[in-house]
Short mmCIF file of C-alpha atoms in Angstrom, two decimals:
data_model
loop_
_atom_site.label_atom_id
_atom_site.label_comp_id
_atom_site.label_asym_id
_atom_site.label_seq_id
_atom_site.Cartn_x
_atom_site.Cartn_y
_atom_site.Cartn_z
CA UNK K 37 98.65 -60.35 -120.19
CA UNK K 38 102.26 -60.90 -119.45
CA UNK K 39 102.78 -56.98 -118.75
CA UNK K 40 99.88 -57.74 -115.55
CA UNK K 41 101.85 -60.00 -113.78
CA UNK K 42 105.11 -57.77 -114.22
CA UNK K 43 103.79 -54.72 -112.81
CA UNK K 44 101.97 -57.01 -109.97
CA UNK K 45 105.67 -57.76 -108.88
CA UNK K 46 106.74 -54.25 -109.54
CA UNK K 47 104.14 -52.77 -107.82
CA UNK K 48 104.90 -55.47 -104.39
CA UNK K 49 108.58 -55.05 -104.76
CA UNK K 50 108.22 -50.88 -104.64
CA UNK K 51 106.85 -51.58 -101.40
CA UNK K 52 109.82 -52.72 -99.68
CA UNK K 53 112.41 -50.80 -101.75
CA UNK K 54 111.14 -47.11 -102.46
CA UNK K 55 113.34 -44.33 -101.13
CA UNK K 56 110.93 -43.42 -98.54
CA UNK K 57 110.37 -46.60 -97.14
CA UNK K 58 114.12 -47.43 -96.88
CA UNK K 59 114.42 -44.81 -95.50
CA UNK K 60 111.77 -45.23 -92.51
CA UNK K 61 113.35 -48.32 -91.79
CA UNK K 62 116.90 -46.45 -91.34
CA UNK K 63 115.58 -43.84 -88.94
CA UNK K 64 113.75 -46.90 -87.06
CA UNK K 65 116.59 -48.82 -86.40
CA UNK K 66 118.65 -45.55 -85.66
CA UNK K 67 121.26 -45.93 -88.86
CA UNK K 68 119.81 -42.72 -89.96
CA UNK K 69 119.77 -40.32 -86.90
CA UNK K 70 120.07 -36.60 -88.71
CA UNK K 71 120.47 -35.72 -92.35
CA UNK K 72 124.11 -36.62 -94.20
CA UNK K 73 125.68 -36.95 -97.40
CA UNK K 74 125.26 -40.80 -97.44
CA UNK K 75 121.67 -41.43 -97.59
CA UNK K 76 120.35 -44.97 -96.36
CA UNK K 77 119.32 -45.89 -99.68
CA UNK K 78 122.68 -45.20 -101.31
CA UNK K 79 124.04 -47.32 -98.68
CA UNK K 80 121.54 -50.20 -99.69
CA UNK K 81 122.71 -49.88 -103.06
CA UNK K 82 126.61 -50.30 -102.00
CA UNK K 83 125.82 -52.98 -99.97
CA UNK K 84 123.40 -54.93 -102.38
CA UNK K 85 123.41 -53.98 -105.75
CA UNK K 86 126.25 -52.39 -106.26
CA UNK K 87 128.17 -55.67 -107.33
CA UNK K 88 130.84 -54.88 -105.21
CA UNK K 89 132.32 -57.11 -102.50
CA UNK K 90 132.12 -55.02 -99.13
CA UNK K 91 134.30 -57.13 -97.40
CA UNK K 92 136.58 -57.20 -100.50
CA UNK K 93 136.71 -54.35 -102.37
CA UNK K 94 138.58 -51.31 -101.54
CA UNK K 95 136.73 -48.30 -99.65
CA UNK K 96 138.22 -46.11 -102.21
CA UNK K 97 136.49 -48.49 -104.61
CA UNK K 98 133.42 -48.15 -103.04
CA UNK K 99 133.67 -44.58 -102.59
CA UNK K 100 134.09 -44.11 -106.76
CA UNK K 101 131.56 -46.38 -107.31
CA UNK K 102 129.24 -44.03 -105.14
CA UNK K 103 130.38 -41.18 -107.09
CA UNK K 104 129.61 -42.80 -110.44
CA UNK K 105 126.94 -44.23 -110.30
CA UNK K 106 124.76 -42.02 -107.26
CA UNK K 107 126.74 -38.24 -108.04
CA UNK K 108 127.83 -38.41 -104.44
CA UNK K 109 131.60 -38.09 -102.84
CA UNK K 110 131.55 -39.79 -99.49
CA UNK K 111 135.13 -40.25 -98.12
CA UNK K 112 136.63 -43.86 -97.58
CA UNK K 113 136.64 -42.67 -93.97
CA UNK K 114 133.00 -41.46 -93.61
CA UNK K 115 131.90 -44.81 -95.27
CA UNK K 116 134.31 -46.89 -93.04
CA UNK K 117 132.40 -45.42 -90.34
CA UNK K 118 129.04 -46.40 -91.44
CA UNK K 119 129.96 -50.06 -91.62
CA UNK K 120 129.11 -50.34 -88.23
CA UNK K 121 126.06 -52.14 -85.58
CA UNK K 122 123.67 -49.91 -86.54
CA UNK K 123 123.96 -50.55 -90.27
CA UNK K 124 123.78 -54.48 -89.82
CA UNK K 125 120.58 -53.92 -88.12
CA UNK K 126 119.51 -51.71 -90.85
CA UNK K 127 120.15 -54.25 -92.98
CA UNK K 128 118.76 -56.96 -90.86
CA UNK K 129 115.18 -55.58 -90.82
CA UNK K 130 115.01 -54.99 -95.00
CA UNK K 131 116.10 -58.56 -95.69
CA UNK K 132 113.90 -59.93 -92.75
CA UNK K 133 111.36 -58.20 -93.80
CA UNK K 134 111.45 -59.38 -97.90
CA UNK K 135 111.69 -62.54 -96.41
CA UNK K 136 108.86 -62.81 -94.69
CA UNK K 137 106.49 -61.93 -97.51
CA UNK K 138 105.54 -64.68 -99.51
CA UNK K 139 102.88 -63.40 -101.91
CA UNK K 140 105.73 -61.16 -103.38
CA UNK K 141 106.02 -63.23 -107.03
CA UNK K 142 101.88 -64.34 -107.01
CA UNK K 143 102.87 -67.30 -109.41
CA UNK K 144 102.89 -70.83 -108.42
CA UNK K 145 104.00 -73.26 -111.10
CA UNK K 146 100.88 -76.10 -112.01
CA UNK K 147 102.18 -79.60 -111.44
CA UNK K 148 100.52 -83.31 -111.74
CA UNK K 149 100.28 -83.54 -107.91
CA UNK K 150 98.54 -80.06 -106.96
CA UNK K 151 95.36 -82.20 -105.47
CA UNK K 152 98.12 -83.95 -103.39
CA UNK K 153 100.66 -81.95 -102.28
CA UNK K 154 99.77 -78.10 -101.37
CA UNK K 155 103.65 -77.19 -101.31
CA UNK K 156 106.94 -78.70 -101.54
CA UNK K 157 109.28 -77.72 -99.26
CA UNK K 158 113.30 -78.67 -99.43
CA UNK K 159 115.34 -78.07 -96.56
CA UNK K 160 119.04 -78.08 -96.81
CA UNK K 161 122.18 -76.05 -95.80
CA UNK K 162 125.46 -74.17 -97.80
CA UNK K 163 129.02 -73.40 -95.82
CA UNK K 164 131.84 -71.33 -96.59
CA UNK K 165 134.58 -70.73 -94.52
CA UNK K 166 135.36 -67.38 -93.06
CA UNK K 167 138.44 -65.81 -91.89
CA UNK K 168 140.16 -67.06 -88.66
CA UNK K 169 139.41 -63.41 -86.93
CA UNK K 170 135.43 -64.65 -86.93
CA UNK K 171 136.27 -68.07 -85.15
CA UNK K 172 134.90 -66.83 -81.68
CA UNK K 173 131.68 -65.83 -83.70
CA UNK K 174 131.14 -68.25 -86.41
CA UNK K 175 133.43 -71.34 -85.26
CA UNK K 176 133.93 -74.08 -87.90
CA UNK K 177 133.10 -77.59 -87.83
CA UNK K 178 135.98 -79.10 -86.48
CA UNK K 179 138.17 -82.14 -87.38
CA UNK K 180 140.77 -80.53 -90.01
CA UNK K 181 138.89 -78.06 -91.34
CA UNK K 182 139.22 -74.60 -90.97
CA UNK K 183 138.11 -73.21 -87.60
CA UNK K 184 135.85 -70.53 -88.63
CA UNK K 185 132.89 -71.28 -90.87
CA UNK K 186 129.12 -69.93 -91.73
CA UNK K 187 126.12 -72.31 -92.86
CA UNK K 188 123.33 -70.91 -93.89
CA UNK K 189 119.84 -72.81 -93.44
CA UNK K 190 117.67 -72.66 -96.06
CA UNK K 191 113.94 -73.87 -96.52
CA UNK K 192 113.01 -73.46 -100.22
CA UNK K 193 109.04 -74.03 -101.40
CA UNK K 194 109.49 -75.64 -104.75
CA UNK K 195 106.03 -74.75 -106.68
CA UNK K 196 106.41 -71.04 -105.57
CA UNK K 197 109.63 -70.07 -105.28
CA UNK K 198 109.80 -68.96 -101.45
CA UNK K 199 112.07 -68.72 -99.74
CA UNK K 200 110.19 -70.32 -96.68
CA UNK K 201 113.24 -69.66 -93.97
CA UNK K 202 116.81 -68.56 -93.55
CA UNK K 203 118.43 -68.72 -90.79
CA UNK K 204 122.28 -67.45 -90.65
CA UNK K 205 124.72 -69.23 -88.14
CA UNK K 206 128.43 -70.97 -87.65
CA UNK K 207 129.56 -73.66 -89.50
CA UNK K 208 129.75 -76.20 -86.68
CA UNK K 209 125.44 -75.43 -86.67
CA UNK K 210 123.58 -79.31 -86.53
CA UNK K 211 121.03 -78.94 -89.71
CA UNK K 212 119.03 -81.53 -87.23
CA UNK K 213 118.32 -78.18 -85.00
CA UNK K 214 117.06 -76.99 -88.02
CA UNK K 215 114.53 -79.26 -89.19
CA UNK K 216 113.06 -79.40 -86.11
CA UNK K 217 112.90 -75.69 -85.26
CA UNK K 218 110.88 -75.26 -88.57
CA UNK K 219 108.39 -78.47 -87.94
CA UNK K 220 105.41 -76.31 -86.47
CA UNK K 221 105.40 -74.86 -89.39
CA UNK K 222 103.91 -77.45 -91.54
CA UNK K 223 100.04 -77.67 -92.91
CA UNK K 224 98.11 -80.53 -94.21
CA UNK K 225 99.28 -81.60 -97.86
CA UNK K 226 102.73 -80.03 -97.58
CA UNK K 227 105.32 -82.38 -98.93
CA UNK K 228 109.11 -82.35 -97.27
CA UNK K 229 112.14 -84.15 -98.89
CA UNK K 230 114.73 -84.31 -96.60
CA UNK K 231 118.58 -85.32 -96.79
CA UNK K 232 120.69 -87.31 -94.07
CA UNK K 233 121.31 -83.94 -91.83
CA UNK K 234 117.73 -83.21 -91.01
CA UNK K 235 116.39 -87.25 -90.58
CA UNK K 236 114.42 -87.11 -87.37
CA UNK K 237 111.91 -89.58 -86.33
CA UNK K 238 109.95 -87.12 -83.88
CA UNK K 239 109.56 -84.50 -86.97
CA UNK K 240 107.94 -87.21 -89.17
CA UNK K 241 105.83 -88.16 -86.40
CA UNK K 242 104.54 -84.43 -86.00
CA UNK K 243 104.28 -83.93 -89.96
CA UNK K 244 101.89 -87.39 -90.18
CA UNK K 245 99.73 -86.20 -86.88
CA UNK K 246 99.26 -82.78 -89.24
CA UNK K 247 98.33 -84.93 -92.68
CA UNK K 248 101.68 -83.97 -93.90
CA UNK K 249 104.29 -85.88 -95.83
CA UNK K 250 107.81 -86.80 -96.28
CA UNK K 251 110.44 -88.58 -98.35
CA UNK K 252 113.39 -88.52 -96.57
CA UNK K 253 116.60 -91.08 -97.00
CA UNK K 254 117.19 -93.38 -94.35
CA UNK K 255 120.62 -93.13 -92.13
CA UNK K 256 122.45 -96.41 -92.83
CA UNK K 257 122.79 -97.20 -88.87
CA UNK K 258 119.11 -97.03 -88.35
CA UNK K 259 117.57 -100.45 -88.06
CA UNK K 260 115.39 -102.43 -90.46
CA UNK K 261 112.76 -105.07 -89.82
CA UNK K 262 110.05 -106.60 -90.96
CA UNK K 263 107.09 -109.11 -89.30
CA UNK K 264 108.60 -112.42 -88.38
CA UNK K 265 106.39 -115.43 -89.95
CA UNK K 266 107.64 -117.65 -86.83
CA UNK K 267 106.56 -115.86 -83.54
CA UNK K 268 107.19 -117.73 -80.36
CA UNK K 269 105.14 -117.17 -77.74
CA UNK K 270 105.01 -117.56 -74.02
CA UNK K 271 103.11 -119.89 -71.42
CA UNK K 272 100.20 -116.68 -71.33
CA UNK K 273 99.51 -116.74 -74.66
CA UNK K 274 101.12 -112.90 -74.98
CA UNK K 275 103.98 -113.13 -77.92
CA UNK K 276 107.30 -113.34 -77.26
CA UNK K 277 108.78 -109.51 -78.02
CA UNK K 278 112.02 -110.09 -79.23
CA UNK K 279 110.42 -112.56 -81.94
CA UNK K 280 107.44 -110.20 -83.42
CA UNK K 281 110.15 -108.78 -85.95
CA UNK K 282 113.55 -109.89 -87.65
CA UNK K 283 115.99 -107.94 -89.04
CA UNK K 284 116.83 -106.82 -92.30
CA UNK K 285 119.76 -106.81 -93.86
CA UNK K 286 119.79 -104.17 -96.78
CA UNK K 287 123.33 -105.04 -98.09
CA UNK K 288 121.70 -108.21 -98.45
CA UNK K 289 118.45 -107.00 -100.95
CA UNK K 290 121.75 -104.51 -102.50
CA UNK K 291 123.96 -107.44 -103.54
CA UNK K 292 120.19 -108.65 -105.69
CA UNK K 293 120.02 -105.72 -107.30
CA UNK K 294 121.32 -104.20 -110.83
CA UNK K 295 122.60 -101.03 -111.10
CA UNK K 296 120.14 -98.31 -111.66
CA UNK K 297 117.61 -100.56 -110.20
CA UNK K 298 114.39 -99.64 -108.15
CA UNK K 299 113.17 -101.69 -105.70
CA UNK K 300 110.08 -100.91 -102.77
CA UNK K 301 110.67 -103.58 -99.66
CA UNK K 302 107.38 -103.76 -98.40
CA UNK K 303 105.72 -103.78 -94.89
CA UNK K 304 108.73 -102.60 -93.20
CA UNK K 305 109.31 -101.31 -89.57
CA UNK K 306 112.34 -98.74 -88.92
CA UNK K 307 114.00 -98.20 -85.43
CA UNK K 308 114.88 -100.37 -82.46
CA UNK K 309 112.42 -99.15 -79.93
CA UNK K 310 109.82 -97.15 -81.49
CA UNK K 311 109.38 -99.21 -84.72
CA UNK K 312 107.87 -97.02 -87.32
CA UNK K 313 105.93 -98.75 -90.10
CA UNK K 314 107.15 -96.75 -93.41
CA UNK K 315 107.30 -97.54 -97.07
CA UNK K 316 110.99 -97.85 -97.97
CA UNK K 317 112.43 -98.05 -101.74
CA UNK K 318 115.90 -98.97 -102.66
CA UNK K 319 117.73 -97.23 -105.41
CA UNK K 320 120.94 -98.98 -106.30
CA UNK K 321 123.10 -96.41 -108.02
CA UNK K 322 125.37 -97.08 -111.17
CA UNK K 323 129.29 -97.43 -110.94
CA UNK K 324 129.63 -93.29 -111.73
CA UNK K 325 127.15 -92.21 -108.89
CA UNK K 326 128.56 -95.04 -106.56
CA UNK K 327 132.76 -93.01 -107.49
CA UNK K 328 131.13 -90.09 -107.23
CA UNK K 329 129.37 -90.88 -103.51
CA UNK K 330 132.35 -92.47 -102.41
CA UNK K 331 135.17 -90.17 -103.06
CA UNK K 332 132.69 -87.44 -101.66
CA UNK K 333 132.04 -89.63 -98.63
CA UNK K 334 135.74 -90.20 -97.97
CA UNK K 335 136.79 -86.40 -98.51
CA UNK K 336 134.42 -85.46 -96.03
CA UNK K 337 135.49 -88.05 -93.73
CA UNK K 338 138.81 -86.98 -93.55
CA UNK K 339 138.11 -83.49 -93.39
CA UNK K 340 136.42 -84.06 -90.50
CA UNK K 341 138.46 -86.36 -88.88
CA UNK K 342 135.80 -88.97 -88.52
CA UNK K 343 135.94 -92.82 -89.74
CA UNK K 344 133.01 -94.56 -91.22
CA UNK K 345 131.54 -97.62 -90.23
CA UNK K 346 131.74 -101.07 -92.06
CA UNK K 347 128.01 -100.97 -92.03
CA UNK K 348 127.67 -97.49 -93.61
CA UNK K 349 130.78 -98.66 -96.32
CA UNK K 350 128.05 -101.60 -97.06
CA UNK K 351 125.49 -99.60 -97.82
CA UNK K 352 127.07 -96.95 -99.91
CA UNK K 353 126.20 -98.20 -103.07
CA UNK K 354 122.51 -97.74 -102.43
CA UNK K 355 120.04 -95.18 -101.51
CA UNK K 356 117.26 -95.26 -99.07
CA UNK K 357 114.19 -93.60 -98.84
CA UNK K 358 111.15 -93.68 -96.37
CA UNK K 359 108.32 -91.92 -97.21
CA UNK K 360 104.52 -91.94 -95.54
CA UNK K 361 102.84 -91.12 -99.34
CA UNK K 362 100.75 -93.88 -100.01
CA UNK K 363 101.27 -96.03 -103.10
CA UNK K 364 97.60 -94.65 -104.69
CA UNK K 365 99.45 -91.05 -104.94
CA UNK K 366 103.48 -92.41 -105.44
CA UNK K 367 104.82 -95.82 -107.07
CA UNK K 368 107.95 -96.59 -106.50
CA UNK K 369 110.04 -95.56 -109.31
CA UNK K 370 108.26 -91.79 -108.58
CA UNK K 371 109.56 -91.80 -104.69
CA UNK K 372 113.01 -91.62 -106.21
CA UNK K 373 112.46 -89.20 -109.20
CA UNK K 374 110.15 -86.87 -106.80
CA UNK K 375 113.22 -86.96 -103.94
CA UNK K 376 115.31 -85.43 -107.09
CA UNK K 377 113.59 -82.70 -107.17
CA UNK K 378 116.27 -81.81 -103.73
CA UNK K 379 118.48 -80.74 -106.60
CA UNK K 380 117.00 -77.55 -107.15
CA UNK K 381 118.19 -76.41 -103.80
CA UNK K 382 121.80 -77.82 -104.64
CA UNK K 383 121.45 -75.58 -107.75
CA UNK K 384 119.89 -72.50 -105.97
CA UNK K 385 123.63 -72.73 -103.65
CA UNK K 386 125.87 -73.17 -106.66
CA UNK K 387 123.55 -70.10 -108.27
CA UNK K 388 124.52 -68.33 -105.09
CA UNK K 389 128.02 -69.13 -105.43
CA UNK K 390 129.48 -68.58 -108.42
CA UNK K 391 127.21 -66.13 -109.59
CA UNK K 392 126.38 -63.94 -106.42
CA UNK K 393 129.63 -64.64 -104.49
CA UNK K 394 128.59 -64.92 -101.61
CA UNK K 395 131.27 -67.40 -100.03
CA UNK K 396 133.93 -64.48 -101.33
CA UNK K 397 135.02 -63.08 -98.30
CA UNK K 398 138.43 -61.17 -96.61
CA UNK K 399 139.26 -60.58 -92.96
CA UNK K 400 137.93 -57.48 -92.43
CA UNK K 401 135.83 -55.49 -89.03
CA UNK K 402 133.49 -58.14 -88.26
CA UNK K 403 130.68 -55.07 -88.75
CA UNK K 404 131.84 -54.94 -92.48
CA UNK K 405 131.14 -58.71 -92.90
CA UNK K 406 127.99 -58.85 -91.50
CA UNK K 407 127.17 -55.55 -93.87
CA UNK K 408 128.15 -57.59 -96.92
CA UNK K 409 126.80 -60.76 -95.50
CA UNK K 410 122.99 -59.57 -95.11
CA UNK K 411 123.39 -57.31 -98.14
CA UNK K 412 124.08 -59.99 -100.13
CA UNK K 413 120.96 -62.23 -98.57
CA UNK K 414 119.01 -58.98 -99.81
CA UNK K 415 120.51 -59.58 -103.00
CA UNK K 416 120.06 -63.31 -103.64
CA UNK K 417 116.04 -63.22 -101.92
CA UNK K 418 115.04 -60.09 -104.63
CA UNK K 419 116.66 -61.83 -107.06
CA UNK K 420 115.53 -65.01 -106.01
CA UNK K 421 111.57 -63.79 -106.41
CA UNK K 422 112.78 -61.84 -109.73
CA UNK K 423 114.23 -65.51 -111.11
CA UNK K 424 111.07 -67.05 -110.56
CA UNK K 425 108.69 -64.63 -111.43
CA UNK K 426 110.27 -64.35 -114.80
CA UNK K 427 109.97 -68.67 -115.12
CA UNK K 428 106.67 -68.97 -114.23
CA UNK K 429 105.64 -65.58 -116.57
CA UNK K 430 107.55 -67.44 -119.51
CA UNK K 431 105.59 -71.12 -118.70
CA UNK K 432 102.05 -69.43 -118.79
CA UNK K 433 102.79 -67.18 -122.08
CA UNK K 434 105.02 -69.30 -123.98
CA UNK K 435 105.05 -72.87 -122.55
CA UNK K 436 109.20 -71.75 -122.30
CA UNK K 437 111.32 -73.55 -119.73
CA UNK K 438 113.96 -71.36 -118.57
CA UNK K 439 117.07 -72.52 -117.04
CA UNK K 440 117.99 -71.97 -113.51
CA UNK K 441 121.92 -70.70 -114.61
CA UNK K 442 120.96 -68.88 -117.37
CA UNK K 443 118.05 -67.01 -115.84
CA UNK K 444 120.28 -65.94 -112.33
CA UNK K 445 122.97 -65.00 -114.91
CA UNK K 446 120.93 -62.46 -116.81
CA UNK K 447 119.53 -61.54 -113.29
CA UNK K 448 122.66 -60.90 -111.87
CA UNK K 449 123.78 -58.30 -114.77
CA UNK K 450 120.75 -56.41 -114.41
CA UNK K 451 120.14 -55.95 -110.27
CA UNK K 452 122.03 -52.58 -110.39
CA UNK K 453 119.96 -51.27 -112.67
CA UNK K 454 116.95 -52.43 -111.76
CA UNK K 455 117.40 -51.27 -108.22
CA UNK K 456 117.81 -47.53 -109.16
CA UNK K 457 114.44 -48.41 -111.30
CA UNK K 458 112.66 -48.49 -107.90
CA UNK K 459 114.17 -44.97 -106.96
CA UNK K 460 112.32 -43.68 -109.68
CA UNK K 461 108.94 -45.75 -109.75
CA UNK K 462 108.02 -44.85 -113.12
CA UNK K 463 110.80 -46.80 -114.85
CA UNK K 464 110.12 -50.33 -112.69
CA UNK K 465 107.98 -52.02 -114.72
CA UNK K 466 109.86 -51.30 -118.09
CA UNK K 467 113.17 -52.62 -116.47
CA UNK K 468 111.50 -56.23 -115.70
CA UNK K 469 109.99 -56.35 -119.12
CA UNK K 470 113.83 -56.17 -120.44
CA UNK K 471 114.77 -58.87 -117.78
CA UNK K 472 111.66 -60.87 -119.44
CA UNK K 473 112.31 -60.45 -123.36
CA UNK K 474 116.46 -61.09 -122.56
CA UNK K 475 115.42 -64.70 -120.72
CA UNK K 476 113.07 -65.01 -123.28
CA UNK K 477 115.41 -65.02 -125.78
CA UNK K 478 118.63 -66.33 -124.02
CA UNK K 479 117.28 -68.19 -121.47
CA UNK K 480 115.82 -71.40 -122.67
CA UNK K 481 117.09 -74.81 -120.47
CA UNK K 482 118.99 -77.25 -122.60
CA UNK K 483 117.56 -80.68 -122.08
CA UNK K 484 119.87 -84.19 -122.08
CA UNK K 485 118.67 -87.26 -123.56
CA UNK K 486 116.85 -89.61 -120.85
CA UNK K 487 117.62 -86.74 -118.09
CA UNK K 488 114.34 -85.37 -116.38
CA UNK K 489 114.08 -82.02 -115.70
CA UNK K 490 112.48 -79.71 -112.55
CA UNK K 491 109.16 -79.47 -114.98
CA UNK K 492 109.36 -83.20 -116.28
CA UNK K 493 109.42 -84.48 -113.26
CA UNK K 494 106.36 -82.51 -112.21
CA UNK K 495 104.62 -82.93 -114.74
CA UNK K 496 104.65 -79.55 -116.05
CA UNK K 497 103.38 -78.81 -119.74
CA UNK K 498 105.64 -77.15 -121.76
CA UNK K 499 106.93 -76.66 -125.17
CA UNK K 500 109.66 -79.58 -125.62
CA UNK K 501 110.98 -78.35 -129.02
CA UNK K 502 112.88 -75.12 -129.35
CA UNK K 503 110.74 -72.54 -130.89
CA UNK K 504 111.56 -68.64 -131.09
CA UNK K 505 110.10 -67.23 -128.14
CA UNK K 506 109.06 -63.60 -129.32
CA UNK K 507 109.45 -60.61 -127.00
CA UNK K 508 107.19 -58.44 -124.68
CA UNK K 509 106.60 -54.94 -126.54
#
């Protein structure tokens, strides 16, 4: 029954978010020393689920909304004066501590390639700039961009919603750091597609010795070749090094191609020293993706202050992938559509953005930023394992595919309410089953003609035709 798996979750997530155990995590990190008027999980609620801007909103705001919606006055100035260390540890440990339980939703979405890949992982990173005040803190990227700036690292698990690894730092952070401070991570049969920022030869060498895999694209500047049919060799017999391979020119195989095109090179060797054999496919893209690349590329470029080579301005109109997934699990044509699948991460920031706000930010104590900061990690991680809880719960009963937007949307309006649920236990379970039968009937993904989706791609069976999708009682 659906109502099992709800009160599963609700009976996990009243583990983390009761008032007692908020409040033993308070007086262990010392934000809760003696008894006051503000109680620690009142102060959760202002920071999390209030839907309030910390860093924005008034404190007069924020002491009415107290009022309202807890029956507690707290002055501006005794709130002011909670926004301090103490609270960002508090803080800290709750969202550190959601994070690092992964059996919260206990749903994992069925695909085609379960007997291949165990979990796919994306890696990939959001910024937002910050107030110049932070710069000494979080300093930007440089080049013309503003001088303070946050990224945020994130390491998303595709089939079962985890958030695998956050990791909160400045904007002029190298994602390559990253990638390879997550690598010992990996298990046997977990898939990683990675992007540009995290392409590291030693990382694919450690996920292969651990019967891992990887798609990842393929930096324009790193070298091609493939076997030379003509070896010379010298007076000993041995071959002659610097004829074993020639190089390949991919602008070359680009020019050959049509737009839209997919095309595997095989037998192919990547890297001048350490040549790597790897498959490698070609995807040529069409004269809207190649605008859309291009003016991105060149913004960027500029931004930072940086010129691009003639070599990478070659090979803009195509993308590369290397992968180690042999050609029995992944044809071609899937290498691309399975590297897609990145998107979902793309979507989980925009989700993040413009529905949690959490780029929306004004120079304020650098204690009340980091309070609305990790507050609104808290937020986006609950909601996160809420989101996919509710997806997965609508596959199994109703073959439904929900959309991402719509889903975080109806989320979003209901995380006040469904954190005072957990302050009184008995109500949990009945506020998720509202979440459920609203997605349920609102929350259906709209599908484009000859556009895959998350589930198409993986092969996920579900109900392709809209059909009523009839509430939980």
């Amino acid at each position: 029954m659906m109502e099992n798996g709800i009160k599963h979750l609700s009976k996990q997530l009243l583990k983390y978010f009761s008032k007692e155990e908020i409040e033993k995590i308070a007086r262990k990190v010392g934000f809760v020393q003696r008894e006051g008027k503000l109680k620690a999980w009142q102060f959760l609620y202002l920071c999390a689920f209030s839907q309030l801007d910390v860093s924005k909103d008034t404190l007069i705001t924020m002491s009415a909304n107290l009022s309202s919606k807890t029956k507690t006055t707290v002055s501006s100035q005794a709130i002011d004066q909670r926004l301090n260390d103490k609270a960002i540890e508090f803080l800290k440990e709750i969202f550190t501590r959601l994070l690092s339980s992964v059996t919260l939703t206990n749903s994992n979405i069925p695909t085609i390639w379960d007997s291949h890949f165990n979990r796919i992982r994306i890696v990939d990173s959001t910024a937002f700039q910050v107030p110049e005040i932070y710069k000494s803190i979080y300093p930007g990227s440089g080049g013309s961009s503003q001088p303070s700036g946050l990224k945020i690292q994130l390491e998303y698990e595709l089939k079962s919603g985890n958030f695998m690894h956050i990791d909160v730092g400045p904007g002029s952070g190298n994602d390559n750091t990253f990638g390879s401070k997550i690598k010992d991570t990996f298990k046997a049969g977990d898939l990683s597609l990675r992007d540009l920022g995290y392409f590291n030869f030693k990382d694919f060498e450690d996920m292969e010795n651990k019967k891992s895999f990887y798609v990842s694209r393929l930096k324009p500047n790193i070298a091609v070749y493939v076997k030379n049919e003509n070896v010379e060799y010298l007076k000993n017999g041995q071959p002659k090094k610097s004829t074993i391979y020639k190089r390949l020119l991919l602008k070359d195989a680009a020019n050959e191609m049509q737009e839209g095109e997919i095309k595997e090179i095989s037998d192919v060797f990547v890297g001048r020293i350490e040549k790597r054999k790897v498959r490698l496919v070609i995807y040529k893209l069409t004269k809207n993706q190649f605008k859309e690349r291009k003016d991105k590329v060149f913004k960027n470029a500029i931004k930072k202050g940086i010129k691009k080579s003639a070599n990478t301005i070659d090979l803009m109109g195509i993308t590369i992938y290397i992968t180690n997934i042999s050609n029995d699990i992944l044809f071609t044509k899937q290498i691309h559509e399975i590297y897609s699948l990145r998107w979902q991460v793309e979507l989980m920031f925009k989700i993040w953005k413009s529905i949690f706000h959490i780029s929306s930010v004004k120079p304020v104590k650098i204690e009340r930023f980091k309070c609305q900061l990790y507050g609104k990690l808290i937020l986006l991680v609950l909601s996160s394992i809420v989101i996919f809880k509710m997806r997965s719960e609508l596959l199994k009963k109703k073959k439904f595919e929900a959309s991402e937007i719509k889903t975080a949307e109806i989320v979003h309006e209901y995380v006040g309410e469904l954190y005072f649920s957990f302050m009184t236990p008995s109500n949990n379970s009945k506020v998720l089953i509202r979440i459920y039968n609203c997605i349920c009937k609102n929350g259906r993904k709209s599908h484009r003609k000859d556009k895959k989706t998350f589930f198409d791609i993986l092969g996920v069976s579900y109900n392709h035709q809209e059909r009523r999708c009839k509430p939980a009682a």
